[in-house]
């Protein structure tokens, strides 16, 4: 008696016979189809993305000091600290992994200003970015316009 057969017998009992079991299988099939077509966002590190593929990949924080990471103390302008930043060539490989996870589009972004522990930082774009392969798009702040209705009387 195989393991698959024992599982089938157990499922048959759990669902009250063939009718219940077939109904459960049909329900699971519909759920699997919906999940396969549903749009999802997955947040992960570039390390965790290795071996996976996505339609679009977003890599925020593509700024010098964050990518390659130089450490919080270096970003805040503090001397010392016991953090040894990773080698730049390792950070290049990691960025390559992140970029190549996309099958259709890659979005790299950097901030003109960011706040870290109450200190405002203005970092340059990452020196690791092959800018000649990407199109730069600058976003502008959206201003909300209010409309008013004119009175007819």
Coordinates of C-alpha atoms in Angstrom, one line a residue:
X1 CA 0.0 0.0 0.0
X2 CA 1.6 3.3 -1.1
X3 CA 1.9 6.5 0.8
X4 CA -0.2 8.3 -1.9
X5 CA -3.0 5.7 -1.6
X6 CA -3.0 6.1 2.2
X7 CA -3.2 9.9 1.8
X8 CA -6.1 9.5 -0.6
X9 CA -8.0 7.2 1.8
X10 CA -7.4 9.7 4.7
X11 CA -8.6 12.7 2.5
X12 CA -11.7 10.6 1.5
X13 CA -12.6 10.1 5.1
X14 CA -11.9 13.7 6.1
X15 CA -14.2 15.1 3.4
X16 CA -17.0 12.6 3.8
X17 CA -16.6 10.5 0.6
X18 CA -16.0 11.2 -3.0
X19 CA -18.4 14.1 -3.3
X20 CA -16.8 16.1 -0.5
X21 CA -13.3 15.2 -1.7
X22 CA -13.9 16.2 -5.3
X23 CA -15.5 19.4 -4.1
X24 CA -12.4 20.2 -2.0
X25 CA -10.1 19.5 -4.9
X26 CA -12.1 21.7 -7.2
X27 CA -12.0 24.5 -4.6
X28 CA -8.3 24.2 -4.1
X29 CA -7.7 24.3 -7.9
X30 CA -9.7 27.5 -8.1
X31 CA -7.7 29.1 -5.3
X32 CA -4.4 28.0 -6.9
X33 CA -5.5 29.6 -10.2
X34 CA -6.4 32.9 -8.5
X35 CA -3.2 32.9 -6.5
X36 CA -1.2 32.3 -9.7
X37 CA -2.7 35.2 -11.4
X38 CA -2.9 37.6 -8.5
X39 CA -0.6 40.5 -8.4
X40 CA 1.6 40.4 -5.3
X41 CA 4.4 42.4 -3.8
X42 CA 7.2 40.5 -2.1
X43 CA 9.7 42.4 0.1
X44 CA 13.1 40.7 0.4
X45 CA 16.7 41.4 0.5
X46 CA 18.8 41.0 -2.6
X47 CA 20.5 38.1 -0.9
X48 CA 17.1 36.3 -0.5
X49 CA 16.1 37.0 -4.2
X50 CA 18.9 34.8 -5.6
X51 CA 17.5 32.1 -7.9
X52 CA 14.0 33.8 -8.1
X53 CA 12.4 35.7 -11.0
X54 CA 9.8 38.5 -11.0
X55 CA 8.2 40.6 -13.7
X56 CA 9.4 43.8 -12.0
X57 CA 12.1 44.5 -9.5
X58 CA 12.3 47.7 -7.4
X59 CA 15.6 48.5 -5.8
X60 CA 15.3 51.6 -3.6
X61 CA 18.2 53.4 -2.0
X62 CA 20.6 53.2 -4.9
X63 CA 22.8 55.9 -3.3
X64 CA 26.5 56.1 -2.5
X65 CA 26.9 54.9 1.1
X66 CA 23.8 52.7 0.9
X67 CA 24.8 50.8 -2.2
X68 CA 27.6 50.0 -1.6
X69 CA 26.9 50.1 2.1
X70 CA 29.5 51.9 4.1
X71 CA 27.9 51.6 7.5
X72 CA 25.7 53.8 9.6
X73 CA 28.6 55.6 11.3
X74 CA 30.1 56.5 7.9
X75 CA 26.8 57.8 6.7
X76 CA 26.4 60.0 9.8
X77 CA 30.0 61.2 9.6
X78 CA 31.1 59.5 12.8
X79 CA 34.6 58.2 13.2
X80 CA 35.5 54.7 14.4
X81 CA 32.9 52.1 15.0
X82 CA 33.5 48.3 14.6
X83 CA 31.6 47.8 11.4
X84 CA 33.7 46.6 8.5
X85 CA 31.8 47.4 5.2
X86 CA 31.6 44.6 2.7
X87 CA 34.0 44.6 -0.3
X88 CA 32.8 46.7 -3.2
X89 CA 33.1 43.8 -5.6
X90 CA 30.7 41.7 -3.4
X91 CA 28.3 44.6 -3.4
X92 CA 28.5 44.8 -7.2
X93 CA 27.7 41.0 -7.4
X94 CA 24.8 41.6 -5.1
X95 CA 23.4 44.4 -7.2
X96 CA 23.8 42.2 -10.3
X97 CA 21.7 39.5 -8.5
X98 CA 19.0 42.1 -7.7
X99 CA 18.9 43.5 -11.2
X100 CA 18.8 40.2 -13.0
X101 CA 15.8 38.9 -11.0
X102 CA 13.5 41.0 -13.3
X103 CA 12.1 39.5 -16.4
X104 CA 10.4 42.7 -17.7
X105 CA 11.4 45.8 -15.8
X106 CA 13.9 47.1 -13.2
X107 CA 13.3 50.3 -11.2
X108 CA 16.3 51.7 -9.3
X109 CA 15.6 54.8 -7.2
X110 CA 17.6 57.2 -5.1
X111 CA 16.5 60.0 -2.9
X112 CA 17.9 63.6 -3.2
X113 CA 17.5 63.9 0.6
X114 CA 16.8 61.3 3.3
X115 CA 16.7 61.4 7.0
X116 CA 18.6 58.9 9.1
X117 CA 18.5 59.1 12.9
X118 CA 17.4 62.7 12.7
X119 CA 20.2 63.8 10.4
X120 CA 19.4 64.9 6.8
X121 CA 21.6 63.2 4.2
X122 CA 22.2 64.3 0.6
X123 CA 23.9 61.3 -1.0
X124 CA 25.1 61.0 -4.6
X125 CA 23.7 58.2 -6.8
X126 CA 25.5 54.9 -6.3
X127 CA 28.8 54.6 -8.2
X128 CA 27.8 50.9 -8.9
X129 CA 25.0 51.9 -11.3
X130 CA 25.6 51.5 -15.0
X131 CA 23.8 54.7 -15.8
X132 CA 24.3 54.4 -19.5
X133 CA 22.0 51.3 -19.4
X134 CA 19.1 53.1 -17.6
X135 CA 16.8 55.9 -18.4
X136 CA 16.6 58.6 -15.8
X137 CA 13.2 59.9 -14.8
X138 CA 12.9 62.8 -12.3
X139 CA 9.7 62.9 -10.4
X140 CA 8.1 66.2 -9.3
X141 CA 5.9 66.8 -6.3
X142 CA 2.2 66.4 -7.0
X143 CA 0.2 69.5 -6.0
X144 CA -3.4 68.9 -5.3
X145 CA -5.7 71.3 -7.1
X146 CA -9.1 72.1 -5.7
X147 CA -12.0 72.8 -7.9
X148 CA -14.9 74.9 -7.0
X149 CA -18.4 74.9 -8.5
X150 CA -19.7 78.2 -9.9
X151 CA -23.1 79.3 -8.7
X152 CA -25.8 79.8 -11.4
X153 CA -27.7 82.3 -9.3

